[in-house]
Structures are given as C-alpha cells and as structure tokens.
Coordinates of C-alpha atoms and ligand atoms in Angstrom, one line a residue:
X1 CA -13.6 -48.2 -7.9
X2 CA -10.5 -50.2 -7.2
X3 CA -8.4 -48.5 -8.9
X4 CA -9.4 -45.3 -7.9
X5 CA -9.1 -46.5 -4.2
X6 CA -5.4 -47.5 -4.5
X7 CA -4.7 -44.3 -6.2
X8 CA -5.9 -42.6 -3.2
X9 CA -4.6 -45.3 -0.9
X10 CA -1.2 -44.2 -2.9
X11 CA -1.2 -40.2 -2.0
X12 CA -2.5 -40.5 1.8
X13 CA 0.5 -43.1 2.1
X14 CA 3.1 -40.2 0.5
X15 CA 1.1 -37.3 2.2
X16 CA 0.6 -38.9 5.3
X17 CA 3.1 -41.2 6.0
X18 CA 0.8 -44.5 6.6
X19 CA -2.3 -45.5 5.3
X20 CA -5.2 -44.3 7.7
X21 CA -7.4 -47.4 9.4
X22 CA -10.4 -45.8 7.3
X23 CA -8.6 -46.8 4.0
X24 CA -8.2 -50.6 5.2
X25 CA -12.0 -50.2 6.4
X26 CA -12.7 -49.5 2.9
X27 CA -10.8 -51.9 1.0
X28 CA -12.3 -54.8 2.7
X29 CA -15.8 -53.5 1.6
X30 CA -14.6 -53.2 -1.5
X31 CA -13.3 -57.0 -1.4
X32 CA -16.2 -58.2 0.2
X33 CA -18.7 -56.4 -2.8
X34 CA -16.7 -58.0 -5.4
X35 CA -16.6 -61.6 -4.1
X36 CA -20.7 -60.8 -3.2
X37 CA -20.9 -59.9 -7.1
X38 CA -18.9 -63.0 -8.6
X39 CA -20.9 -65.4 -6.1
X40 CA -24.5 -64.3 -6.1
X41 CA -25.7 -65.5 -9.4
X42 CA -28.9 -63.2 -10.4
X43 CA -25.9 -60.2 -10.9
X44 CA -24.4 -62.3 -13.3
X45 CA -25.5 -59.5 -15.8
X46 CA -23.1 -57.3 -14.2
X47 CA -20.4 -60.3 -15.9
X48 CA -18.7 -60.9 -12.5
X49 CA -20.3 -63.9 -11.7
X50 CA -18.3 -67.0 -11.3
X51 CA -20.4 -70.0 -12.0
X52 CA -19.3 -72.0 -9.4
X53 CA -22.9 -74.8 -9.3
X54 CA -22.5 -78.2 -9.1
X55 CA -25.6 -79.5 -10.1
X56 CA -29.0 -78.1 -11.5
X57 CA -30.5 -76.3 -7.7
X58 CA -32.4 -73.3 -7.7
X59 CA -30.7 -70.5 -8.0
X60 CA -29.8 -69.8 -4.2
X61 CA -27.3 -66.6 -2.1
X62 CA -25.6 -69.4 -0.4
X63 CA -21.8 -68.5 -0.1
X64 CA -20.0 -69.7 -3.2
X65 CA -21.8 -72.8 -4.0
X66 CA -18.6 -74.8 -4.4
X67 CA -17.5 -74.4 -0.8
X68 CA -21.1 -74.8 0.9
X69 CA -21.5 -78.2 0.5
X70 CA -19.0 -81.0 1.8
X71 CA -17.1 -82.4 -1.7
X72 CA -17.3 -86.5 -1.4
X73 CA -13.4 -86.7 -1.3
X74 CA -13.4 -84.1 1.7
X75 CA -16.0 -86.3 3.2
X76 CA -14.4 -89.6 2.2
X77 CA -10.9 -88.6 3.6
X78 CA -12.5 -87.7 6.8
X79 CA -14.3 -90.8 7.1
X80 CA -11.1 -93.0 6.2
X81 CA -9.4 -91.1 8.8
X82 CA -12.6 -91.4 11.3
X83 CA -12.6 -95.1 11.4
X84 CA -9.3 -95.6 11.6
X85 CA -9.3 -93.3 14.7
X86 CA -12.3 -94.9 16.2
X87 CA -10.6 -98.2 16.7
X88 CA -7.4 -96.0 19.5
X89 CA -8.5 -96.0 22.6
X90 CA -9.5 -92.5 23.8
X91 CA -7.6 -91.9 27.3
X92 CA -9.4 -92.0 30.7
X93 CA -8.0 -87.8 30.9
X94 CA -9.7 -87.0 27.7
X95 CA -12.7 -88.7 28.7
X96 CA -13.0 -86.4 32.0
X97 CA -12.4 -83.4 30.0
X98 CA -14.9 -84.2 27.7
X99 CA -17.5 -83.5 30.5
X100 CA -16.0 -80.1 31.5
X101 CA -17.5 -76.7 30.0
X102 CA -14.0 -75.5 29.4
X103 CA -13.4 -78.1 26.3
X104 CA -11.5 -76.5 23.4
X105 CA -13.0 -77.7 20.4
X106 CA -9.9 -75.7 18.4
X107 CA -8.2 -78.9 19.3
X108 CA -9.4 -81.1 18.0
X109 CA -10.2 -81.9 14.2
X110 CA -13.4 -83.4 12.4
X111 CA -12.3 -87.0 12.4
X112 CA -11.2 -86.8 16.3
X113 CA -14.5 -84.7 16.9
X114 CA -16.3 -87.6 15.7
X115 CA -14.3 -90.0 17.9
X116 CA -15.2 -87.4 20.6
X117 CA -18.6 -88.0 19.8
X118 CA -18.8 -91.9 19.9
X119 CA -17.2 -91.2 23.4
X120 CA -20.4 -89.6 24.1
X121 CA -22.6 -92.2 23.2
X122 CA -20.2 -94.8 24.6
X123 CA -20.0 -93.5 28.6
X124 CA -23.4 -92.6 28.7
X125 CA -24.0 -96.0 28.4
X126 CA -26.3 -95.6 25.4
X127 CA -24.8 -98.8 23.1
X128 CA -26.1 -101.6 25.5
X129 CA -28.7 -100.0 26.3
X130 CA -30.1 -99.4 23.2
X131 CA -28.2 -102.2 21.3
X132 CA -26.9 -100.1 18.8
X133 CA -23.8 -101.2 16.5
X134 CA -20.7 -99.9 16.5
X135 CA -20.8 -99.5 12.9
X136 CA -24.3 -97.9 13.4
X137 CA -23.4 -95.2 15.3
X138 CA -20.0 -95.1 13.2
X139 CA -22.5 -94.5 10.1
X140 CA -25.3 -92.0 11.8
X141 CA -21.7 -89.8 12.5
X142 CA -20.6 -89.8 9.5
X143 CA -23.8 -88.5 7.8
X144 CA -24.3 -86.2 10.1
X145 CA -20.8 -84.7 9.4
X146 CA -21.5 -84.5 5.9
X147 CA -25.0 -82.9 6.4
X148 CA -23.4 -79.9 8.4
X149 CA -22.0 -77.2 5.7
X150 CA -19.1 -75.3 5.3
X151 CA -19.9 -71.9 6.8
X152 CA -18.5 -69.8 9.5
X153 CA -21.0 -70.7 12.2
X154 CA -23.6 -73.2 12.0
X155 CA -20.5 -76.2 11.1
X156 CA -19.8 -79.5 12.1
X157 CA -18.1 -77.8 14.7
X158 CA -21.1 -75.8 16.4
X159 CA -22.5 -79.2 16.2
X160 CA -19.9 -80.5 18.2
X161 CA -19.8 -77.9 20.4
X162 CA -24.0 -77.8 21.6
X163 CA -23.8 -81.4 21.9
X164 CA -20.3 -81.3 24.0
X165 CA -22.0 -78.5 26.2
X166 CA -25.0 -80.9 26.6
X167 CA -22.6 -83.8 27.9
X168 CA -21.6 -81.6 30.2
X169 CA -24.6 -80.4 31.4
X170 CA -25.9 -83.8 31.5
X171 CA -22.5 -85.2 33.7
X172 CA -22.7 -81.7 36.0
X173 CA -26.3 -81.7 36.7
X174 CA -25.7 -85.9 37.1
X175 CA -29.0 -86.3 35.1
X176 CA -28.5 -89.9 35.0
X177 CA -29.7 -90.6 38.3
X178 CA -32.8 -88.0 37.6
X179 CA -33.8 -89.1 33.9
X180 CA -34.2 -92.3 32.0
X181 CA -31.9 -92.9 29.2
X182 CA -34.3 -92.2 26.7
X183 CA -34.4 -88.9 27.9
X184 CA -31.0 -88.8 27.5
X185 CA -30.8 -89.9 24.5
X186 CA -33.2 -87.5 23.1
X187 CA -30.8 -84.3 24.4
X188 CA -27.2 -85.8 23.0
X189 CA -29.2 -86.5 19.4
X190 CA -31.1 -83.8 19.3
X191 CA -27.4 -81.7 20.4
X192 CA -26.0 -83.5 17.4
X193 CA -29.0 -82.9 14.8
X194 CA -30.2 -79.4 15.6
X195 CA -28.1 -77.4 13.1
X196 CA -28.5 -80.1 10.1
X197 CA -28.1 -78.5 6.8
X198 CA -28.1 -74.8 7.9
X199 CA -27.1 -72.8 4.8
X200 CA -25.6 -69.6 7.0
X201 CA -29.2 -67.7 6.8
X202 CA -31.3 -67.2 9.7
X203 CA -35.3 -67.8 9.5
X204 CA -35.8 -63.9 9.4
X205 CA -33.8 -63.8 5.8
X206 CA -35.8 -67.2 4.6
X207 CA -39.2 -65.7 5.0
X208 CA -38.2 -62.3 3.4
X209 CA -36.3 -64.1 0.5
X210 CA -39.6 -66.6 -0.1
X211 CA -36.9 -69.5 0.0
X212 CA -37.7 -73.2 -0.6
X213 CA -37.5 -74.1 2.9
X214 CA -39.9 -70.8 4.1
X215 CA -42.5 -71.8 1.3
X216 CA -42.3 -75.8 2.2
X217 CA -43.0 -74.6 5.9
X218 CA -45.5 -71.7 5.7
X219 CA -42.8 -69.2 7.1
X220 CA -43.1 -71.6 10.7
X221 CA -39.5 -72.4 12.1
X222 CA -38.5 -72.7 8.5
X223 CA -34.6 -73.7 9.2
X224 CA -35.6 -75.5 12.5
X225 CA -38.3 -77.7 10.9
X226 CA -35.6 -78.6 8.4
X227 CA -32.9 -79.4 10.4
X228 CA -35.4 -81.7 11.9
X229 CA -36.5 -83.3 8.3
X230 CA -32.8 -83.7 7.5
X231 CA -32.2 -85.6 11.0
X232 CA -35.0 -88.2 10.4
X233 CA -33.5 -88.5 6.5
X234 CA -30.5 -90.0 8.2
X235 CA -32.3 -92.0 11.0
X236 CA -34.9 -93.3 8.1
X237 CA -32.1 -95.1 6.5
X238 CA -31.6 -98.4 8.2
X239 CA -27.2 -98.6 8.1
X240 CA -27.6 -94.9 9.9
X241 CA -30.6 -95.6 12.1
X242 CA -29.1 -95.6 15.6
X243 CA -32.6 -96.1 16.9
X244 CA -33.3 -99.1 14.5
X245 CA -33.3 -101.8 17.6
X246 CA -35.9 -100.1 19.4
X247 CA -39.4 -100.6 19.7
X248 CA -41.9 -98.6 17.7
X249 CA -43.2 -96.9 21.1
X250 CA -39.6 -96.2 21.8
X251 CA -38.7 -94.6 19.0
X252 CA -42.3 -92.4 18.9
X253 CA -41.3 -91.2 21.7
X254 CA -37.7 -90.4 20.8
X255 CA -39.0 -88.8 17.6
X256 CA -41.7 -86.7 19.4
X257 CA -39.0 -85.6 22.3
X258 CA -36.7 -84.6 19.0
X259 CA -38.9 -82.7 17.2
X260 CA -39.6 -80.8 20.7
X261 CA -36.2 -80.1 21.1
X262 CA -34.9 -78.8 17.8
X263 CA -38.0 -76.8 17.3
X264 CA -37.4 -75.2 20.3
X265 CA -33.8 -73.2 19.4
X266 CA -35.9 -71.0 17.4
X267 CA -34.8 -68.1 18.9
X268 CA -38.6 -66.3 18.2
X269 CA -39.9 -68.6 20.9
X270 CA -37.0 -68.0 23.1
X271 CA -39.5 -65.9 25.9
X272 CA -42.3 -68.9 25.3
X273 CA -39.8 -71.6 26.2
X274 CA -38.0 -69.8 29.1
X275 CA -41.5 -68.5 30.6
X276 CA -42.6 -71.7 30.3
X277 CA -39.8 -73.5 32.4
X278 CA -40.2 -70.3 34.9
X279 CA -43.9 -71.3 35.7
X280 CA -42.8 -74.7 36.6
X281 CA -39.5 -74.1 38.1
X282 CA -40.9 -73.1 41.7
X283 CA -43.2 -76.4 42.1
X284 CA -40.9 -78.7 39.2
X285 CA -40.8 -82.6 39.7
X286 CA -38.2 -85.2 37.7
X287 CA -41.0 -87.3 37.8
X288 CA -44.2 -85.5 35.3
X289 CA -43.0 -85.5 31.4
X290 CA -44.4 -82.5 31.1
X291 CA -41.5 -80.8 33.1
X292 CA -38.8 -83.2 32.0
X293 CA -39.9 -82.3 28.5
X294 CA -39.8 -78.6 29.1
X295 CA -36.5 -79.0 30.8
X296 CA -35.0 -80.8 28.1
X297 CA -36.0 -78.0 25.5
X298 CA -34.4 -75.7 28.2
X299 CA -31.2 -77.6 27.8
X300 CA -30.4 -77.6 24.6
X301 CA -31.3 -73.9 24.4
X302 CA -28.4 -73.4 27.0
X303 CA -26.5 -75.5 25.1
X304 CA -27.1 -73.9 22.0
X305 CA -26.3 -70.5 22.8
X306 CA -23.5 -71.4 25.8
X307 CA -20.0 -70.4 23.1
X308 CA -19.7 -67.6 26.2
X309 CA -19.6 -69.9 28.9
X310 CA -16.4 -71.4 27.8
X311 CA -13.0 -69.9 28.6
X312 CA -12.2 -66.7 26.2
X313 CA -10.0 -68.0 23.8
X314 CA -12.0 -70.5 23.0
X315 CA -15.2 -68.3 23.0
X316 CA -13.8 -65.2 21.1
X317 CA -13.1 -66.8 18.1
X318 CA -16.4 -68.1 18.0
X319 CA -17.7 -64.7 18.1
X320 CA -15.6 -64.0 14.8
X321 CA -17.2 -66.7 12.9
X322 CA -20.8 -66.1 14.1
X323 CA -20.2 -62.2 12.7
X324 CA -18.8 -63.7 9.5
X325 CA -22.0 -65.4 9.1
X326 CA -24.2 -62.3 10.3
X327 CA -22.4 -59.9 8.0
X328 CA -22.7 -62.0 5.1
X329 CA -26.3 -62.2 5.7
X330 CA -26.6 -58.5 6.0
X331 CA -24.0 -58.1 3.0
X332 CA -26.3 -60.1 0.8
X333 CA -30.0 -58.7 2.2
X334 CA -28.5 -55.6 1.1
X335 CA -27.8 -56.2 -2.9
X336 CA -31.3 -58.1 -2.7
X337 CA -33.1 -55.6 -1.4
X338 CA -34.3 -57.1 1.5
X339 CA -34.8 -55.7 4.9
X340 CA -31.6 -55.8 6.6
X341 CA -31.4 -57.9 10.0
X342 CA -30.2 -55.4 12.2
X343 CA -27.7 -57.4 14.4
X344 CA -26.4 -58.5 11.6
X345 CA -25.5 -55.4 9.8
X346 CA -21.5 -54.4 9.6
X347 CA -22.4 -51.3 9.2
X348 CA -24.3 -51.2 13.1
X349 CA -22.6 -53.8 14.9
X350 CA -19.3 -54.8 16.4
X351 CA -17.7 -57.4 18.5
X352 CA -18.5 -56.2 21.8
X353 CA -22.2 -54.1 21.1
X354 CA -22.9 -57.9 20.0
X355 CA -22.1 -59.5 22.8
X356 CA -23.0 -57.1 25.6
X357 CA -26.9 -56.4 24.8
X358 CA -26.7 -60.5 24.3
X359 CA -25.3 -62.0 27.5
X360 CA -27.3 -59.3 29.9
X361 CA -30.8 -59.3 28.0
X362 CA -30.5 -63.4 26.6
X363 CA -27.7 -65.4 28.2
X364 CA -27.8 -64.5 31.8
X365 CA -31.9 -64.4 32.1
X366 CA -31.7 -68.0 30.3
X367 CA -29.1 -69.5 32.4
X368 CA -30.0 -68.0 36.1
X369 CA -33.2 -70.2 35.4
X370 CA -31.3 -73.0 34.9
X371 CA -29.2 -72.2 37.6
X372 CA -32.2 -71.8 40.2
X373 CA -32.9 -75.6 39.4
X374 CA -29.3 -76.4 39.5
X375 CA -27.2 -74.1 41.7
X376 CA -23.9 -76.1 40.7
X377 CA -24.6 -74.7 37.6
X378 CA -23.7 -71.3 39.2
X379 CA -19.6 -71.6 39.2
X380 CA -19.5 -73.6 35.6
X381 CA -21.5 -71.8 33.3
X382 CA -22.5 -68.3 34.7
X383 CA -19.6 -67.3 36.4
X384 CA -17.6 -67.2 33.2
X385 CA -20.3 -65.5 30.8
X386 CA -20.5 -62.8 33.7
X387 CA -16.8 -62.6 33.0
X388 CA -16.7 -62.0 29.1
X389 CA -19.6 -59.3 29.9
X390 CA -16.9 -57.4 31.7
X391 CA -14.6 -58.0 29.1
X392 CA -16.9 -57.1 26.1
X393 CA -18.5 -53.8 28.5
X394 CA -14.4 -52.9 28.9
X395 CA -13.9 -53.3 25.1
X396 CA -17.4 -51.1 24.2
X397 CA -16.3 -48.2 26.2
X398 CA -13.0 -48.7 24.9
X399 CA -14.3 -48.5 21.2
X400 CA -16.3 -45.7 22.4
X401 CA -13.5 -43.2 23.2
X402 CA -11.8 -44.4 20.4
X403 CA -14.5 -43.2 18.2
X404 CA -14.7 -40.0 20.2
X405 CA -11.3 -39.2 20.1
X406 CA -11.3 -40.2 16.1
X407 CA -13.9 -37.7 15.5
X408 CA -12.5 -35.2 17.4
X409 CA -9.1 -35.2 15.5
X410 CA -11.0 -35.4 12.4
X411 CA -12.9 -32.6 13.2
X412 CA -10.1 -30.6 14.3
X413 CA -8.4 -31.6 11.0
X414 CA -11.2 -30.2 8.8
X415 CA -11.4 -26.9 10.8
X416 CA -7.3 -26.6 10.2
X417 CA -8.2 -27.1 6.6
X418 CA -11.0 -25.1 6.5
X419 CA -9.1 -22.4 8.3
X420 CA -6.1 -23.0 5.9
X421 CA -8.3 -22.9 2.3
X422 CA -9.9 -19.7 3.1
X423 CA -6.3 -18.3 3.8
X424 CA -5.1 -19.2 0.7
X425 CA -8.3 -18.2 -0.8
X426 CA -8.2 -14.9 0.7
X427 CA -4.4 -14.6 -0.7
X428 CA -5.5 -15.6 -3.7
X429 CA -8.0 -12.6 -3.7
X430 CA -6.2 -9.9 -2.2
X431 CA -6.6 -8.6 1.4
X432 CA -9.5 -9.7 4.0
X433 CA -11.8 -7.2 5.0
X434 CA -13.9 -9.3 7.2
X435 CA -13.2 -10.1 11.3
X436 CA -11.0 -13.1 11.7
X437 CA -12.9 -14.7 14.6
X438 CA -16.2 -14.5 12.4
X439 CA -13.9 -16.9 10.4
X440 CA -13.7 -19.7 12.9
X441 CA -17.2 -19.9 13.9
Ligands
LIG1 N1 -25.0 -62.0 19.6 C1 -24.9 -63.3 19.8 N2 -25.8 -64.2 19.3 C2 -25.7 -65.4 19.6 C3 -24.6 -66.0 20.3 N3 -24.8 -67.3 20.3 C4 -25.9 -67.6 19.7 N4 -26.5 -66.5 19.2 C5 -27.7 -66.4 18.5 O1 -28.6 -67.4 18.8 C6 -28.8 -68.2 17.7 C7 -28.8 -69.7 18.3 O2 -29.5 -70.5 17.5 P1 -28.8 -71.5 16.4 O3 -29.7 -72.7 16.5 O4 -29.0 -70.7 15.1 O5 -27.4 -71.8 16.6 C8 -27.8 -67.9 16.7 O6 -28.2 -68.1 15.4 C9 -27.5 -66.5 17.0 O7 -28.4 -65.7 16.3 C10 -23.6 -65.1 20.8 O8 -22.6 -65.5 21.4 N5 -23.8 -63.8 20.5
LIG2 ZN1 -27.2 -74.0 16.9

C-alpha cells in the first residue's frame, strides 16, 4: 500500500506540478496504521509487531510500551537535576507569576516544574503548618513525577498545569482568608494527584475494552478511582507521606476531601457536580463543609479543564497534544473493534469543531458559575476562553469555505474529465449523434 501510494504520489507530482494536500492526508494514515500495527501486540500475526514489553503485563494498547512508562535513568537524571535545583532560590518575580493564569508551562522543564511545585507548597505556608520535611515533600514530587506517563496529554505536565491553575485560583479568589489550610491542602494535592498513572485512554474506552482497571472498579470512574489508588500508594509510603505528621483525624479528613475531589473530574458527573454547586451558589456560606466541599470539587474541575483560559500560545499547543491523545484512542478503538468515541475520531473532528462545541456547551457554563461566586474571576479566566471561542468560530468557518471551495473545484474537475472522456470516447467511436447539452447534465 506504500508503495503503491508513492507511485501515485510520483505521477500527481509530474502531472500536477505539486503533490495535492489529500496525498499528505493520506500518507500520515498510512504512517499512523503501520506504527498502530508494530505497537499493538494481538496483530502480531500480521508480523509487524515490534516487541517492545519490559516486563511480563498483560497484554495492553498503550502506546508503544517502551515509551509509556518513565525509564529509571530518565527518572533518576531528573531527580539529580531536581534536587540540585531545589536548593537556588526561586526569585520573588517568578514567585508572583506563579500565581497568574497566564503561566507558560512550555518554559519551564520537569526538574524546574518540580521546583515550581515545592514553591507551591512553600508560599502557601503548608511546611510549618503541617511540619512536613523538606526531603518529604522533595520525595512525594518525585514519585509523583515518575507516576505520570509519557503521553501527549494526561503528563507530568498537565499535572503541573491543573495544579498551577489551582494556585492561581486559590491566590485570585484569596481563599486563604476564606478556607482553612487543610482545605487547601486538599485542592493543591488533589491538583497534583488527579491524573496519576493515566495510560492515554479515557473511561469510555476502559469499560468497552473490559481493561484491568474497568473490571477492578465495576466500570465506576475506572481511571478516576485509580488515579486516586495510585495517590494514596505514594502517601502510604512513609519517606513520601507528606501527611505523615498529622493526626489520624487530619489525615481522614484529607483523605476523604481527596477522594472527593479526584472522583469528581470524571467528566460523566460533570452536570451532577455543576448542578450541585448551582443549588447552593444563591444561599452559599464559607462556613458549612458541605459547600466548601462542593466548592472545592468545583475547583479543581475548573482547573482541570482551564488549558483555554490561558493566553493562545500556550493554550494551542495543548489542544495538539490532547488530539494526539484522542486520535490515538480512536485510531486504536478502530483495529479493536470497539465503538469509536466520537470526539475523538480523526476522521470527524478537527481543531476548532473541538474546541467550539467545548468552550460554549462545557467551559463557559462551568466557569460563569464560578464566576457568579467570584466575579474577579470574570477578567482572568473567562474573558480569555471567550477570546479563543472567537478564534476557533473564525478558524471553523474558515475550514468551512475551505472545504466548500475544495469540493467545488473537485467537482468541477471531474465534470472537465468527465466531459473530456466521453470526447475522446466519442472520437474513438466515430461521430455523436446525441444532443451535446444532454451531455453535461
Ligand atoms: N475538546 C476539549 N476537551 C477538553 C479540553 N480540556 C479538557 N477536555 C476534556 O475534559 C477531560 C478532563 O479531564 P481529565 O481529568 O481527563 O484531564 C479531558 O480528558 C478531555 O476529554 C479542551 O480544551 N477541549
Ligand atoms: Zn486532568
């Protein structure tokens, strides 16, 4: 099929002069079918599969298994490079930054992102206050770098990114004199843990596909309930346990106000969480759990899904990785078999169709609510996804006129053709006896 495609590729380029965007369109399908069949290992009887397993796991359609997983000396060489970082002192400007929405985390890489991150913990005032050690929190960073895979999307870097969103939020909104720090300790970790371990498919593909994690959790916030598990793994172990000088009704609490958070980014119980804040928004008071509670699952929902509230060039590339992920997805439901996420499918979506139906029908609902409690919120976090749904509404009906004009040109090229065969056909077989507008309808 290869071949045959750069064959063709060879006579449009002669015929035509340059090699039509349809040809590219098709190559990179081509690509991305042959790396699916070296990499997914039950089409290993098709002998294109690259045995790329470290260990003895389950046979699983994670990307290629060599790059999903953090290797020790990628993780060591960060962690070298972490600690020595840890011990500069991070300036007074950077600090400020760190509290703004409009942070580039392109930046910045993993070992300064998890500098950024003690920052956090640092100014919030979190290390006296809950007596944890330097080397403690040093620790708990460093596993939670290595727990994050290598994929597109849900990286160390998304992790970075919730969490930085949430530190904003928490400066903006100045939560500290509305919250105890317990609560706010609860949103930064949970930020920090809520992606743990995500393998690049969504909980829609792990129910369908009867993985591990849907069959260990009855098909009920499979990837959420992990992420969870994987976050307590860490905190269980007492040289990462930044909770591990707190009192065991502390550190209930904490766990119960974690669980509630992380569970809550499922995305199916995105209209349970947000109607639940809207029937306590009109009478809500800082000072009844139940509100706080629901107000911190609200925040970390913003947070979660916030990429378009940054400035565009940090936002846009985002985007690209979180279709990388989606189409992969998509890519792989299809050679299983499975039913094909929709919004994930290359073959149905592009950058801007993504985006739009997104910000007006999920962002904008979700963040006006949090606005109505917060109206500073207005001019940090709303204004600017109101401004990439112009863009990406611009760049729609731009695509949209490029399609039409694409299929008008192709159509007017197959009527020239069609128009030109039956000439030479009629040539061919002496003279026409038929009308010659009869032809062209
Ligand atoms: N079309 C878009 N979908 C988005 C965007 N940002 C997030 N999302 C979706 O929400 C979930 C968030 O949950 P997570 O815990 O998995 O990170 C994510 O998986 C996407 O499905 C966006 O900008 N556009
Ligand atoms: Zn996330």
């Amino acid at each position: 099929m290869e071949k045959r495609l750069q064959g063709l590729e060879k006579k449009i380029l002669i015929e035509a002069g340059e090699t039509p965007a349809v040809v590219y369109e098709m190559k990179k399908q081509v690509d991305s079918f042959r790396e699916k069949l070296e990499s997914v290992e039950h089409l290993s009887w098709l002998g294109l599969f690259k045995d790329l397993s470290e260990g003895t796991h389950k046979p699983s359609p994670f990307y290629h298994k060599r790059t999903l997983h953090k290797t020790r000396e990628e993780c060591e060489h960060v962690r070298e490079k972490f600690l020595h970082m840890s011990s500069l002192e991070v300036s007074e400007e950077v600090r400020q930054y760190l509290k703004t929405p409009t942070f580039d985390n392109w930046q910045w890489e993993d070992a300064e992102i998890m500098v950024l991150l003690q920052v956090m913990y640092t100014d919030l005032d979190f290390i006296p206050t809950f007596n944890i050690e330097p080397e403690v929190l040093q620790q708990f960073l460093f596993e939670i770098y290595r727990r994050y895979n290598n994929i597109p999307f849900h990286n160390f870097k998304h992790c970075f990114c919730v969490t930085q969103m949430m530190y904003g939020l928490i400066w903006l909104t100045d939560l500290r004199s509305k919250m105890d720090s317990i609560d706010l300790l609860i949103m930064l970790t949970s930020a920090v843990c809520h992606d743990l371990d995500h393998t690049g498919y969504n909980n829609a593909y792990q129910i369908n596909a009867q993985t591990e994690l849907a069959l260990r959790y009855n098909d009920i916030s499979p990837l959420e309930n992990h992420h969870c598990a994987v976050a307590f793994e860490i905190l269980e172990r007492t040289e990462s346990n930044i909770f591990r000088n707190l009192s065991t009704d502390q550190y209930k609490r904490i766990r119960e106000g974690i669980i509630k958070c992380i569970l809550a980014t499922d995305m199916s119980r995105h209209n349970e969480v947000l109607n639940k804040f809207k029937s306590i928004l009109p009478v809500f008071d800082f000072t009844n759990k139940d509100h706080r509670d629901v107000l911190m699952t609200i925040l970390i929902k913003v947070s979660d899904i916030s990429n378009e509230a940054r400035p565009m060039e940090v936002a846009e590339p985002w985007l690209d990785c979180l279709l990388q992920e989606f189409f992969n997805q998509s890519d792989v439901e299809k050679l299983e078999g499975l039913p094909v996420t929709p919004f994930m499918d290359r073959d149905k979506v592009t950058k801007p169709s993504s985006q739009t139906g997104f910000i007006r029908f999920v962002l904008l609902p979700l963040f006006i609510e949090l606005a109505n409690l917060f109206p500073c919120l207005e001019q940090h976090i709303i204004d600017p996804v109101r401004k990439a749904l112009d863009y990406y509404t611009k760049m729609e009906k731009a695509l949209e006129t490029e399609q039409q004009n694409r299929a008008q040109s192709e159509n007017a090229a197959k009527s020239k053709e069609a128009a030109g065969g039956r000439q030479d056909s009629q040539t061919d077989a002496g003279p026409d006896t038929s009308e010659p507008e009869s032809q062209l309808t």
